[in-house]
PDB file of C-alpha atoms (C1' of nucleotides) in Angstrom:
ATOM      1  CA  MET A 125     111.832  63.249  99.273  1.00 43.00           C
ATOM      2  CA  GLY A 126     113.256  66.680  98.522  1.00 42.00           C
ATOM      3  CA  ARG A 127     112.267  69.222  95.971  1.00 54.00           C
ATOM      4  CA  ALA A 128     113.145  68.460  92.393  1.00 58.00           C
ATOM      5  CA  PRO A 129     116.113  70.566  91.265  1.00 63.00           C
ATOM      6  CA  CYS A 130     115.242  73.324  88.751  1.00 69.00           C
ATOM      7  CA  CYS A 131     117.965  72.111  86.287  1.00 73.00           C
ATOM      8  CA  ASP A 132     120.510  69.371  85.753  1.00 72.00           C
ATOM      9  CA  LYS A 133     123.141  70.449  88.341  1.00 70.00           C
ATOM     10  CA  ALA A 134     125.805  68.231  86.805  1.00 71.00           C
ATOM     11  CA  ASN A 135     125.563  69.852  83.337  1.00 77.00           C
ATOM     12  CA  VAL A 136     125.307  73.479  84.257  1.00 84.00           C
ATOM     13  CA  LYS A 137     128.171  75.910  84.569  1.00 88.00           C
ATOM     14  CA  LYS A 138     128.511  77.811  87.804  1.00 88.00           C
ATOM     15  CA  GLY A 139     130.499  80.817  88.885  1.00 88.00           C
ATOM     16  CA  PRO A 140     131.314  84.152  87.244  1.00 90.00           C
ATOM     17  CA  TRP A 141     129.818  84.839  83.729  1.00 91.00           C
ATOM     18  CA  SER A 142     132.067  85.244  80.821  1.00 90.00           C
ATOM     19  CA  PRO A 143     131.743  88.190  78.361  1.00 89.00           C
ATOM     20  CA  GLU A 144     130.680  85.690  75.702  1.00 90.00           C
ATOM     21  CA  GLU A 145     127.877  84.318  77.907  1.00 90.00           C
ATOM     22  CA  ASP A 146     126.802  87.801  78.714  1.00 90.00           C
ATOM     23  CA  ALA A 147     126.713  88.820  75.016  1.00 90.00           C
ATOM     24  CA  LYS A 148     124.699  85.684  74.124  1.00 91.00           C
ATOM     25  CA  LEU A 149     122.072  86.304  76.783  1.00 91.00           C
ATOM     26  CA  LYS A 150     121.798  89.977  76.215  1.00 90.00           C
ATOM     27  CA  SER A 151     121.419  89.809  72.452  1.00 90.00           C
ATOM     28  CA  TYR A 152     118.912  86.970  72.635  1.00 90.00           C
ATOM     29  CA  ILE A 153     116.638  88.777  75.179  1.00 90.00           C
ATOM     30  CA  GLU A 154     116.915  92.102  73.507  1.00 88.00           C
ATOM     31  CA  GLU A 155     115.770  90.446  70.198  1.00 88.00           C
ATOM     32  CA  HIS A 156     113.285  87.888  71.493  1.00 87.00           C
ATOM     33  CA  GLY A 157     112.465  88.708  75.084  1.00 87.00           C
ATOM     34  CA  THR A 158     112.513  86.128  77.800  1.00 84.00           C
ATOM     35  CA  GLY A 159     109.701  84.186  76.289  1.00 81.00           C
ATOM     36  CA  GLY A 160     108.144  83.943  79.709  1.00 82.00           C
ATOM     37  CA  ASN A 161     110.160  80.955  80.571  1.00 88.00           C
ATOM     38  CA  TRP A 162     113.558  81.330  82.161  1.00 90.00           C
ATOM     39  CA  ILE A 163     114.185  77.702  82.596  1.00 88.00           C
ATOM     40  CA  ALA A 164     113.910  76.933  78.865  1.00 88.00           C
ATOM     41  CA  LEU A 165     115.921  79.994  77.834  1.00 90.00           C
ATOM     42  CA  PRO A 166     119.439  78.719  78.332  1.00 89.00           C
ATOM     43  CA  HIS A 167     118.695  75.630  76.230  1.00 86.00           C
ATOM     44  CA  LYS A 168     117.291  77.765  73.447  1.00 88.00           C
ATOM     45  CA  ILE A 169     120.471  79.770  73.133  1.00 89.00           C
ATOM     46  CA  GLY A 170     122.925  77.056  74.000  1.00 88.00           C
ATOM     47  CA  LEU A 171     124.083  78.326  77.343  1.00 89.00           C
ATOM     48  CA  LYS A 172     125.125  75.810  79.941  1.00 89.00           C
ATOM     49  CA  ARG A 173     123.534  77.742  82.737  1.00 91.00           C
ATOM     50  CA  CYS A 174     120.664  77.384  85.066  1.00 90.00           C
ATOM     51  CA  GLY A 175     117.652  79.420  84.145  1.00 90.00           C
ATOM     52  CA  LYS A 176     117.601  81.129  87.427  1.00 90.00           C
ATOM     53  CA  SER A 177     121.138  82.025  86.979  1.00 92.00           C
ATOM     54  CA  CYS A 178     120.184  83.642  83.631  1.00 92.00           C
ATOM     55  CA  ARG A 179     117.433  85.554  85.144  1.00 90.00           C
ATOM     56  CA  LEU A 180     119.617  86.934  87.936  1.00 91.00           C
ATOM     57  CA  ARG A 181     122.373  87.913  85.459  1.00 92.00           C
ATOM     58  CA  TRP A 182     119.839  89.664  83.208  1.00 92.00           C
ATOM     59  CA  LEU A 183     118.057  91.534  86.040  1.00 90.00           C
ATOM     60  CA  ASN A 184     121.140  92.565  87.994  1.00 91.00           C
ATOM     61  CA  TYR A 185     123.619  93.290  85.344  1.00 91.00           C
ATOM     62  CA  LEU A 186     122.587  93.064  81.672  1.00 91.00           C
ATOM     63  CA  ARG A 187     119.330  94.826  81.413  1.00 89.00           C
ATOM     64  CA  PRO A 188     119.397  98.411  80.339  1.00 87.00           C
ATOM     65  CA  ASN A 189     119.722 101.365  82.662  1.00 84.00           C
ATOM     66  CA  ILE A 190     121.238  99.480  85.597  1.00 88.00           C
ATOM     67  CA  LYS A 191     123.343 101.633  87.916  1.00 85.00           C
ATOM     68  CA  HIS A 192     126.155 100.156  90.039  1.00 82.00           C
ATOM     69  CA  GLY A 193     127.794 101.734  93.061  1.00 79.00           C
ATOM     70  CA  GLY A 194     127.998 105.363  93.797  1.00 83.00           C
ATOM     71  CA  PHE A 195     124.910 105.543  96.065  1.00 88.00           C
ATOM     72  CA  SER A 196     123.938 109.098  96.583  1.00 88.00           C
ATOM     73  CA  GLU A 197     123.079 110.621 100.049  1.00 86.00           C
ATOM     74  CA  GLU A 198     119.459 110.789  98.971  1.00 86.00           C
ATOM     75  CA  GLU A 199     119.450 107.169  98.045  1.00 89.00           C
ATOM     76  CA  ASP A 200     120.925 106.314 101.470  1.00 87.00           C
ATOM     77  CA  HIS A 201     118.089 108.149 103.164  1.00 85.00           C
ATOM     78  CA  ILE A 202     115.510 106.364 101.050  1.00 88.00           C
ATOM     79  CA  ILE A 203     116.981 102.933 101.788  1.00 89.00           C
ATOM     80  CA  CYS A 204     117.385 103.627 105.464  1.00 86.00           C
ATOM     81  CA  SER A 205     113.858 105.013 105.880  1.00 84.00           C
ATOM     82  CA  LEU A 206     112.204 102.161 104.015  1.00 86.00           C
ATOM     83  CA  TYR A 207     114.321  99.552 105.860  1.00 86.00           C
ATOM     84  CA  ILE A 208     113.082 101.031 109.092  1.00 81.00           C
ATOM     85  CA  SER A 209     109.547 100.872 107.876  1.00 78.00           C
ATOM     86  CA  ILE A 210     109.318  97.612 106.076  1.00 83.00           C
ATOM     87  CA  GLY A 211     112.478  95.759 106.852  1.00 83.00           C
ATOM     88  CA  SER A 212     114.447  93.701 104.423  1.00 85.00           C
ATOM     89  CA  ARG A 213     112.019  93.756 101.526  1.00 88.00           C
ATOM     90  CA  TRP A 214     114.672  94.635  99.131  1.00 90.00           C
ATOM     91  CA  SER A 215     112.582  94.270  96.011  1.00 89.00           C
ATOM     92  CA  ILE A 216     110.120  96.829  97.335  1.00 88.00           C
ATOM     93  CA  ILE A 217     112.936  99.203  98.356  1.00 89.00           C
ATOM     94  CA  ALA A 218     114.590  98.631  94.905  1.00 89.00           C
ATOM     95  CA  ALA A 219     111.344  99.630  93.230  1.00 88.00           C
ATOM     96  CA  GLN A 220     111.675 103.104  94.728  1.00 88.00           C
ATOM     97  CA  LEU A 221     115.217 103.560  93.375  1.00 89.00           C
ATOM     98  CA  PRO A 222     115.256 103.505  89.543  1.00 87.00           C
ATOM     99  CA  GLY A 223     118.148 101.719  88.124  1.00 88.00           C
ATOM    100  CA  ARG A 224     118.883  99.877  91.376  1.00 91.00           C
ATOM    101  CA  THR A 225     118.507  96.203  91.941  1.00 91.00           C
ATOM    102  CA  ASP A 226     117.465  94.465  95.098  1.00 90.00           C
ATOM    103  CA  ASN A 227     120.746  92.557  95.147  1.00 91.00           C
ATOM    104  CA  ASP A 228     122.772  95.737  94.820  1.00 91.00           C
ATOM    105  CA  ILE A 229     120.822  97.333  97.619  1.00 92.00           C
ATOM    106  CA  LYS A 230     120.997  94.281  99.773  1.00 91.00           C
ATOM    107  CA  ASN A 231     124.789  94.131  99.362  1.00 90.00           C
ATOM    108  CA  TYR A 232     125.166  97.915  99.863  1.00 91.00           C
ATOM    109  CA  TRP A 233     123.134  97.795 103.051  1.00 89.00           C
ATOM    110  CA  ASN A 234     124.850  94.715 104.570  1.00 87.00           C
ATOM    111  CA  THR A 235     128.399  95.756 103.771  1.00 87.00           C
ATOM    112  CA  ARG A 236     128.398  99.579 104.135  1.00 86.00           C
ATOM    113  CA  LEU A 237     125.209 101.450 104.981  1.00 85.00           C
ATOM    114  CA  LYS A 238     124.346  99.444 108.086  1.00 82.00           C
ATOM    115  CA  LYS A 239     127.782  99.999 109.445  1.00 79.00           C
ATOM    116  CA  LYS A 240     127.724 103.677 108.459  1.00 77.00           C
ATOM    117  CA  LEU A 241     124.529 104.231 110.375  1.00 74.00           C
ATOM    118  CA  LEU A 242     124.685 101.729 113.328  1.00 68.00           C
ATOM    119  CA  GLY A 243     128.283 102.388 113.724  1.00 60.00           C
ATOM    120  CA  ARG A 244     127.355 105.944 114.871  1.00 49.00           C
ATOM    121  CA  ARG A 245     125.684 104.601 117.971  1.00 44.00           C
ATOM    122  CA  THR A 246     128.599 105.587 120.142  1.00 37.00           C
ATOM    123  CA  GLU A 247     128.270 109.173 118.857  1.00 36.00           C
ATOM    124  CA  THR A 248     124.587 109.378 119.774  1.00 36.00           C
ATOM    125  CA  PRO A 249     124.048 112.646 121.740  1.00 34.00           C
ATOM    126  CA  SER A 250     123.177 112.099 125.357  1.00 33.00           C
ATOM    127  CA  GLY A 251     119.500 112.387 126.296  1.00 29.00           C
ATOM    128  CA  ILE A 252     118.243 110.316 123.425  1.00 31.00           C
ATOM    129  CA  ARG A 253     116.232 107.349 124.710  1.00 34.00           C
ATOM    130  CA  ARG A 254     118.345 104.170 124.305  1.00 37.00           C
ATOM    131  CA  ILE A 255     116.836 100.837 123.376  1.00 38.00           C
ATOM    132  CA  PRO A 256     116.364  98.927 126.623  1.00 41.00           C
ATOM    133  CA  ALA A 257     119.021  96.166 126.974  1.00 40.00           C
ATOM    134  CA  ASP A 258     116.599  93.536 127.676  1.00 39.00           C
ATOM    135  CA  PHE A 259     114.565  93.951 124.502  1.00 41.00           C
ATOM    136  CA  GLN A 260     115.957  90.798 123.262  1.00 40.00           C
ATOM    137  CA  ASN A 261     114.060  88.877 125.901  1.00 41.00           C
ATOM    138  CA  VAL A 262     110.674  90.546 125.448  1.00 39.00           C
ATOM    139  CA  LYS A 263     107.859  88.026 126.124  1.00 38.00           C
ATOM    140  CA  VAL A 264     104.653  87.867 124.186  1.00 34.00           C
ATOM    141  CA  VAL A 265     101.527  88.334 126.340  1.00 36.00           C
ATOM    142  CA  GLY A 266      99.490  85.171 126.176  1.00 35.00           C
ATOM    143  CA  GLY A 267     101.763  83.782 123.465  1.00 38.00           C
ATOM    144  CA  PRO A 268     104.810  81.550 123.229  1.00 39.00           C
ATOM    145  CA  SER A 269     108.070  82.866 124.672  1.00 40.00           C
ATOM    146  CA  GLN A 270     109.784  84.662 121.855  1.00 43.00           C
ATOM    147  CA  THR A 271     112.620  87.032 121.179  1.00 51.00           C
ATOM    148  CA  LEU A 272     112.764  89.904 118.803  1.00 58.00           C
ATOM    149  CA  SER A 273     114.415  89.113 115.501  1.00 62.00           C
ATOM    150  CA  SER A 274     117.712  90.827 114.965  1.00 66.00           C
ATOM    151  CA  SER A 275     116.225  92.745 111.952  1.00 70.00           C
ATOM    152  CA  ALA A 276     113.540  94.149 114.270  1.00 71.00           C
ATOM    153  CA  ILE A 277     116.039  95.283 116.970  1.00 71.00           C
ATOM    154  CA  GLU A 278     118.266  96.750 114.247  1.00 74.00           C
ATOM    155  CA  ARG A 279     115.310  98.715 112.797  1.00 76.00           C
ATOM    156  CA  LEU A 280     114.328  99.834 116.272  1.00 73.00           C
ATOM    157  CA  GLN A 281     117.841 101.057 116.912  1.00 74.00           C
ATOM    158  CA  LEU A 282     118.042 102.892 113.658  1.00 76.00           C
ATOM    159  CA  GLN A 283     114.560 104.495 114.146  1.00 72.00           C
ATOM    160  CA  LYS A 284     115.396 105.701 117.635  1.00 69.00           C
ATOM    161  CA  GLN A 285     118.941 106.976 116.632  1.00 70.00           C
ATOM    162  CA  LEU A 286     117.857 108.804 113.576  1.00 68.00           C
ATOM    163  CA  GLN A 287     114.894 110.404 115.199  1.00 63.00           C
ATOM    164  CA  GLY A 288     117.187 111.999 117.701  1.00 60.00           C
ATOM    165  CA  GLN A 289     119.617 113.471 115.285  1.00 60.00           C
ATOM    166  CA  LYS A 290     119.374 117.217 114.710  1.00 52.00           C
ATOM    167  CA  ASN A 291     119.050 118.207 111.013  1.00 50.00           C
ATOM    168  CA  SER A 292     118.636 114.515 110.201  1.00 53.00           C
ATOM    169  CA  PRO A 293     116.441 113.938 107.173  1.00 47.00           C
ATOM    170  CA  PHE A 294     114.421 111.942 109.518  1.00 49.00           C
ATOM    171  CA  SER A 295     113.662 114.784 111.982  1.00 46.00           C
ATOM    172  CA  PHE A 296     110.634 115.196 109.786  1.00 44.00           C
ATOM    173  CA  PHE A 297     108.878 112.621 111.911  1.00 46.00           C
ATOM    174  CA  ASN A 298     109.132 114.700 115.075  1.00 45.00           C
ATOM    175  CA  SER A 299     107.360 117.702 113.574  1.00 45.00           C
ATOM    176  CA  THR A 300     103.763 117.259 112.595  1.00 44.00           C
ATOM    177  CA  ALA A 301     103.815 120.709 111.015  1.00 45.00           C
ATOM    178  CA  LEU A 302     106.097 119.352 108.254  1.00 40.00           C
ATOM    179  CA  TRP A 303     103.729 116.542 107.417  1.00 40.00           C
ATOM    180  CA  PRO A 304     101.423 116.525 104.367  1.00 39.00           C
ATOM    181  CA  LYS A 305      98.122 118.056 105.037  1.00 40.00           C
ATOM    182  CA  PHE A 306      96.364 114.790 104.723  1.00 36.00           C
ATOM    183  CA  PHE A 307      98.217 113.417 107.761  1.00 41.00           C
ATOM    184  CA  GLN A 308      97.602 116.679 109.751  1.00 42.00           C
ATOM    185  CA  THR A 309      93.800 115.976 109.504  1.00 41.00           C
ATOM    186  CA  LEU A 310      94.423 113.141 112.068  1.00 38.00           C
ATOM    187  CA  ASN A 311      94.728 113.995 115.664  1.00 35.00           C
ATOM    188  CA  SER A 312      98.373 114.996 115.943  1.00 36.00           C
ATOM    189  CA  THR A 313      99.028 112.788 119.044  1.00 36.00           C
ATOM    190  CA  ASN A 314      97.603 109.730 117.255  1.00 35.00           C
ATOM    191  CA  ALA A 315      99.272 110.474 114.131  1.00 32.00           C
ATOM    192  CA  LEU A 316     102.632 110.735 115.896  1.00 31.00           C
ATOM    193  CA  ALA A 317     102.011 107.420 117.431  1.00 32.00           C
ATOM    194  CA  ILE A 318     101.374 106.058 114.000  1.00 33.00           C
ATOM    195  CA  THR A 319     104.796 107.055 112.814  1.00 34.00           C
ATOM    196  CA  ALA A 320     106.415 105.870 115.991  1.00 32.00           C
ATOM    197  CA  SER A 321     105.421 102.402 115.507  1.00 35.00           C
ATOM    198  CA  PRO A 322     108.063 100.991 113.132  1.00 35.00           C
ATOM    199  CA  LEU A 323     107.422  97.373 113.915  1.00 35.00           C
ATOM    200  CA  HIS A 324     103.639  97.005 113.493  1.00 36.00           C
ATOM    201  CA  GLU A 325     103.148  94.140 111.150  1.00 34.00           C
ATOM    202  CA  PRO A 326     100.553  93.591 108.428  1.00 36.00           C
ATOM    203  CA  GLN A 327      97.305  91.620 109.141  1.00 35.00           C
ATOM    204  CA  PRO A 328      98.210  88.240 110.563  1.00 35.00           C
ATOM    205  CA  THR A 329      97.408  85.176 108.632  1.00 35.00           C
ATOM    206  CA  THR A 330      98.790  82.617 110.956  1.00 36.00           C
ATOM    207  CA  GLN A 331      98.993  82.085 114.642  1.00 36.00           C
ATOM    208  CA  GLU A 332     102.741  82.910 114.449  1.00 35.00           C
ATOM    209  CA  SER A 333     102.220  86.318 112.962  1.00 34.00           C
ATOM    210  CA  SER A 334      99.392  87.023 115.471  1.00 33.00           C
ATOM    211  CA  SER A 335     101.955  86.564 118.046  1.00 32.00           C
ATOM    212  CA  SER A 336     104.168  89.122 116.499  1.00 34.00           C
ATOM    213  CA  ILE A 337     101.366  91.611 116.553  1.00 35.00           C
ATOM    214  CA  ASN A 338     101.188  91.170 120.361  1.00 38.00           C
ATOM    215  CA  LEU A 339     104.810  91.467 120.642  1.00 37.00           C
ATOM    216  CA  ASP A 340     104.997  94.628 118.671  1.00 41.00           C
ATOM    217  CA  ALA A 341     102.160  96.134 120.633  1.00 44.00           C
ATOM    218  CA  GLU A 342     103.951  95.398 123.864  1.00 39.00           C
ATOM    219  CA  LEU A 343     107.115  96.780 122.528  1.00 38.00           C
ATOM    220  CA  HIS A 344     105.322  99.855 121.331  1.00 41.00           C
ATOM    221  CA  GLU A 345     103.877 100.359 124.822  1.00 40.00           C
ATOM    222  CA  LEU A 346     107.353  99.911 126.311  1.00 37.00           C
ATOM    223  CA  LEU A 347     108.835 102.557 124.051  1.00 36.00           C
ATOM    224  CA  TYR A 348     106.044 105.155 123.825  1.00 37.00           C
ATOM    225  CA  GLY A 349     103.903 104.590 126.876  1.00 37.00           C
ATOM    226  CA  LYS A 350     100.552 103.040 127.694  1.00 42.00           C
ATOM    227  CA  GLY A 351      97.553 103.808 125.527  1.00 42.00           C
ATOM    228  CA  SER A 352      99.563 104.721 122.498  1.00 36.00           C
ATOM    229  CA  SER A 353      98.430 101.734 120.467  1.00 34.00           C
ATOM    230  CA  THR A 354      96.717 103.132 117.420  1.00 35.00           C
ATOM    231  CA  SER A 355      95.703 100.327 115.319  1.00 38.00           C
ATOM    232  CA  ASP A 356      92.334 101.951 114.656  1.00 36.00           C
ATOM    233  CA  GLN A 357      93.960 105.060 113.478  1.00 35.00           C
ATOM    234  CA  MET A 358      96.410 103.169 111.346  1.00 37.00           C
ATOM    235  CA  GLU A 359      93.469 101.394 109.695  1.00 37.00           C
ATOM    236  CA  TYR A 360      91.691 104.747 109.178  1.00 37.00           C
ATOM    237  CA  CYS A 361      94.770 106.280 107.757  1.00 39.00           C
ATOM    238  CA  PHE A 362      95.401 103.350 105.386  1.00 39.00           C
ATOM    239  CA  ASN A 363      91.769 103.063 104.317  1.00 39.00           C
ATOM    240  CA  GLU A 364      91.600 106.860 103.635  1.00 38.00           C
ATOM    241  CA  MET A 365      94.514 106.621 101.303  1.00 40.00           C
ATOM    242  CA  LYS A 366      93.315 103.454  99.769  1.00 38.00           C
ATOM    243  CA  GLY A 367      89.762 104.855  99.424  1.00 38.00           C
ATOM    244  CA  ASP A 368      90.823 107.562  97.072  1.00 32.00           C
ATOM    245  CA  HIS A 369      90.697 110.278  99.780  1.00 34.00           C
ATOM    246  CA  GLU A 370      90.761 113.462  97.736  1.00 32.00           C
ATOM    247  CA  GLU A 371      93.436 115.285  99.673  1.00 34.00           C
ATOM    248  CA  GLY A 372      95.629 112.290 100.476  1.00 34.00           C
ATOM    249  CA  MET A 373      95.603 110.928  97.078  1.00 32.00           C
ATOM    250  CA  GLY A 374      96.097 114.349  95.550  1.00 29.00           C
ATOM    251  CA  TRP A 375      99.248 114.753  97.691  1.00 31.00           C
ATOM    252  CA  TRP A 376     100.328 111.202  96.941  1.00 33.00           C
ATOM    253  CA  GLU A 377     100.161 111.740  93.216  1.00 29.00           C
ATOM    254  CA  ASN A 378     102.197 114.832  93.547  1.00 28.00           C
ATOM    255  CA  CYS A 379     104.969 113.118  95.580  1.00 31.00           C
ATOM    256  CA  ALA A 380     108.319 112.563  94.018  1.00 28.00           C
ATOM    257  CA  PHE A 381     107.820 109.059  92.978  1.00 31.00           C
ATOM    258  CA  ASP A 382     107.203 108.380  89.292  1.00 29.00           C
ATOM    259  CA  GLY A 383     104.155 106.637  88.147  1.00 30.00           C
ATOM    260  CA  SER A 384     105.532 103.119  88.094  1.00 31.00           C
ATOM    261  CA  SER A 385     106.952 103.394  91.626  1.00 31.00           C
ATOM    262  CA  THR A 386     103.720 104.646  92.901  1.00 32.00           C
ATOM    263  CA  ALA A 387     101.922 101.877  91.249  1.00 30.00           C
ATOM    264  CA  SER A 388     104.348  99.417  92.687  1.00 30.00           C
ATOM    265  CA  LEU A 389     103.787 100.711  96.163  1.00 34.00           C
ATOM    266  CA  TRP A 390     100.030 100.408  95.719  1.00 33.00           C
ATOM    267  CA  ASP A 391     100.274  97.010  94.136  1.00 32.00           C
ATOM    268  CA  SER A 392     102.079  95.739  97.227  1.00 33.00           C
ATOM    269  CA  GLY A 393      99.715  97.671  99.522  1.00 34.00           C
ATOM    270  CA  SER A 394      98.791  94.685 101.503  1.00 30.00           C
ATOM    271  CA  ALA A 395     102.414  94.378 102.524  1.00 31.00           C
ATOM    272  CA  LEU A 396     102.754  98.029 103.452  1.00 35.00           C
ATOM    273  CA  ARG A 397     101.610  99.648 106.581  1.00 38.00           C
ATOM    274  CA  PRO A 398     100.412 103.096 107.208  1.00 39.00           C
ATOM    275  CA  ASP A 399     103.738 103.970 108.901  1.00 42.00           C
ATOM    276  CA  ALA A 400     105.585 102.583 105.961  1.00 42.00           C
ATOM    277  CA  LEU A 401     103.425 104.707 103.700  1.00 47.00           C
ATOM    278  CA  LEU A 402     104.103 107.687 105.746  1.00 46.00           C
ATOM    279  CA  HIS A 403     107.867 107.070 105.789  1.00 45.00           C
ATOM    280  CA  SER A 404     107.665 106.647 102.016  1.00 41.00           C
ATOM    281  CA  CYS A 405     105.592 109.705 101.621  1.00 42.00           C
ATOM    282  CA  ALA A 406     108.109 111.604 103.531  1.00 40.00           C
ATOM    283  CA  LEU A 407     110.763 110.836 101.007  1.00 39.00           C
ATOM    284  CA  GLY A 408     108.933 112.775  98.364  1.00 35.00           C
ATOM    285  CA  PHE A 409     107.901 115.540 100.613  1.00 32.00           C
ATOM    286  CA  ASP A 410     109.726 118.888 100.366  1.00 27.00           C
ATOM    287  CA  PRO A 411     108.450 121.276 103.109  1.00 22.00           C
TER     288      PRO A 411
ATOM    289  C1'  DA B 151     157.894  89.361  99.141  1.00 66.29           C
ATOM    290  C1'  DA B 152     154.605  86.441 101.297  1.00 66.29           C
ATOM    291  C1'  DG B 153     150.852  85.474 104.062  1.00 66.29           C
ATOM    292  C1'  DC B 154     146.851  86.890 106.398  1.00 66.29           C
ATOM    293  C1'  DC B 155     142.651  89.298 106.878  1.00 66.29           C
ATOM    294  C1'  DG B 156     138.608  91.925 105.942  1.00 66.29           C
ATOM    295  C1'  DC B 157     135.749  93.987 102.634  1.00 66.29           C
ATOM    296  C1'  DA B 158     132.800  94.262  98.603  1.00 66.29           C
ATOM    297  C1'  DC B 159     130.358  92.229  95.315  1.00 66.29           C
ATOM    298  C1'  DA B 160     128.635  88.403  92.395  1.00 66.29           C
ATOM    299  C1'  DA B 161     126.332  84.361  92.392  1.00 66.29           C
ATOM    300  C1'  DC B 162     123.948  80.553  94.408  1.00 66.29           C
ATOM    301  C1'  DC B 163     120.491  78.161  97.184  1.00 66.29           C
ATOM    302  C1'  DG B 164     116.208  77.169  99.146  1.00 66.29           C
ATOM    303  C1'  DC B 165     111.699  78.390  99.984  1.00 66.29           C
ATOM    304  C1'  DG B 166     107.002  80.228  99.392  1.00 66.29           C
ATOM    305  C1'  DA B 167     103.712  81.990  96.129  1.00 66.29           C
ATOM    306  C1'  DC B 168     101.350  81.496  92.173  1.00 66.29           C
ATOM    307  C1'  DA B 169      99.425  79.904  87.841  1.00 66.29           C
ATOM    308  C1'  DG B 170      98.003  76.393  84.853  1.00 66.29           C
ATOM    309  C1'  DA B 171      97.063  71.574  83.707  1.00 66.29           C
TER     310       DA B 171
ATOM    311  C1'  DC C 265      91.278  69.962  94.758  1.00 66.29           C
ATOM    312  C1'  DT C 266      95.905  68.423  93.811  1.00 66.29           C
ATOM    313  C1'  DC C 267     100.068  68.326  91.397  1.00 66.29           C
ATOM    314  C1'  DT C 268     103.721  70.373  88.893  1.00 66.29           C
ATOM    315  C1'  DG C 269     106.639  73.810  86.983  1.00 66.29           C
ATOM    316  C1'  DT C 270     108.182  78.385  87.277  1.00 66.29           C
ATOM    317  C1'  DC C 271     109.105  82.851  89.259  1.00 66.29           C
ATOM    318  C1'  DG C 272     110.711  85.998  92.599  1.00 66.29           C
ATOM    319  C1'  DC C 273     112.592  86.873  96.868  1.00 66.29           C
ATOM    320  C1'  DG C 274     115.839  87.066 100.756  1.00 66.29           C
ATOM    321  C1'  DG C 275     119.583  84.802 103.088  1.00 66.29           C
ATOM    322  C1'  DT C 276     124.017  82.922 102.462  1.00 66.29           C
ATOM    323  C1'  DT C 277     128.279  81.686 100.468  1.00 66.29           C
ATOM    324  C1'  DG C 278     132.193  82.021  97.218  1.00 66.29           C
ATOM    325  C1'  DT C 279     135.717  84.746  95.296  1.00 66.29           C
ATOM    326  C1'  DG C 280     138.845  88.381  94.131  1.00 66.29           C
ATOM    327  C1'  DC C 281     141.206  92.363  95.592  1.00 66.29           C
ATOM    328  C1'  DG C 282     143.588  95.539  98.407  1.00 66.29           C
ATOM    329  C1'  DG C 283     145.625  96.798 102.683  1.00 66.29           C
ATOM    330  C1'  DC C 284     148.158  95.583 106.586  1.00 66.29           C
ATOM    331  C1'  DT C 285     151.731  93.055 109.176  1.00 66.29           C
TER     332       DT C 285
END
DNA sequence: AAGCCGCACAACCGCGACAGA
DNA sequence: CTCTGTCGCGGTTGTGCGGCT
């Protein structure tokens, strides 16, 4: 038995929204709010639409202060940096870009930004360490045979590529002198290893994600050499920031994010890693 | 002018998480 | 504890448009 549909598929309209439908939805929500129930909302206002469709339409197009297109260079950097750090968590990335929606960013990334950045690979200056060709067949020690996800490979490629570019906004990661003081209190070698571990996943909750930790550790070693695993330092770094470390928090609060974005980063703290935090911090850091 | 193709964007779908009964 | 309904997310598909042949 499959999942019950969220609405009567036969009686809902699909496809593009008409201006009349938009107007109906917009005026109702502006006046009454969503009422905390999207499924019931279309019935209330006489729209033959699925509640989920209404929610999407409101969030992506009708709510106030939505920006479309025209992504700035700075936004590109933010998207790219966060993508490297946390992958395709579009809602978290969107939370750092006021006025942008996860759908917009996802589309922008998939259709343009990815090509723009990864398309540069052929222009990568010589001497930059390339991703080994056999990454796709990396085996997990003591775990099931497993390959890297295409997203992980993509992130790895981006990370290595951008780290090597002179005057890249990401050259930040190669110079500990440019880091916030808080991070400089860590041993610089260890701290560098923290930033250089783009694929380290959050605490595992299942056997499967436990395997991905092993996989990432091995990958990390492959890229950065033996003994560079710094899970202890990562944990220290994360706990320090979490634990209201005076200097770290002080800096954090002064970074370029507004209050709500900062809160949203902390709210999702369990999903973010120290390296992700550092990447994110870098975005607001102006040396 | 017509057909084809690729791109960009809007919208849909299915699933996991979560809250409340 | 289980079930049910809803939300939110990320992946995928559909569609329109412009450029090219």
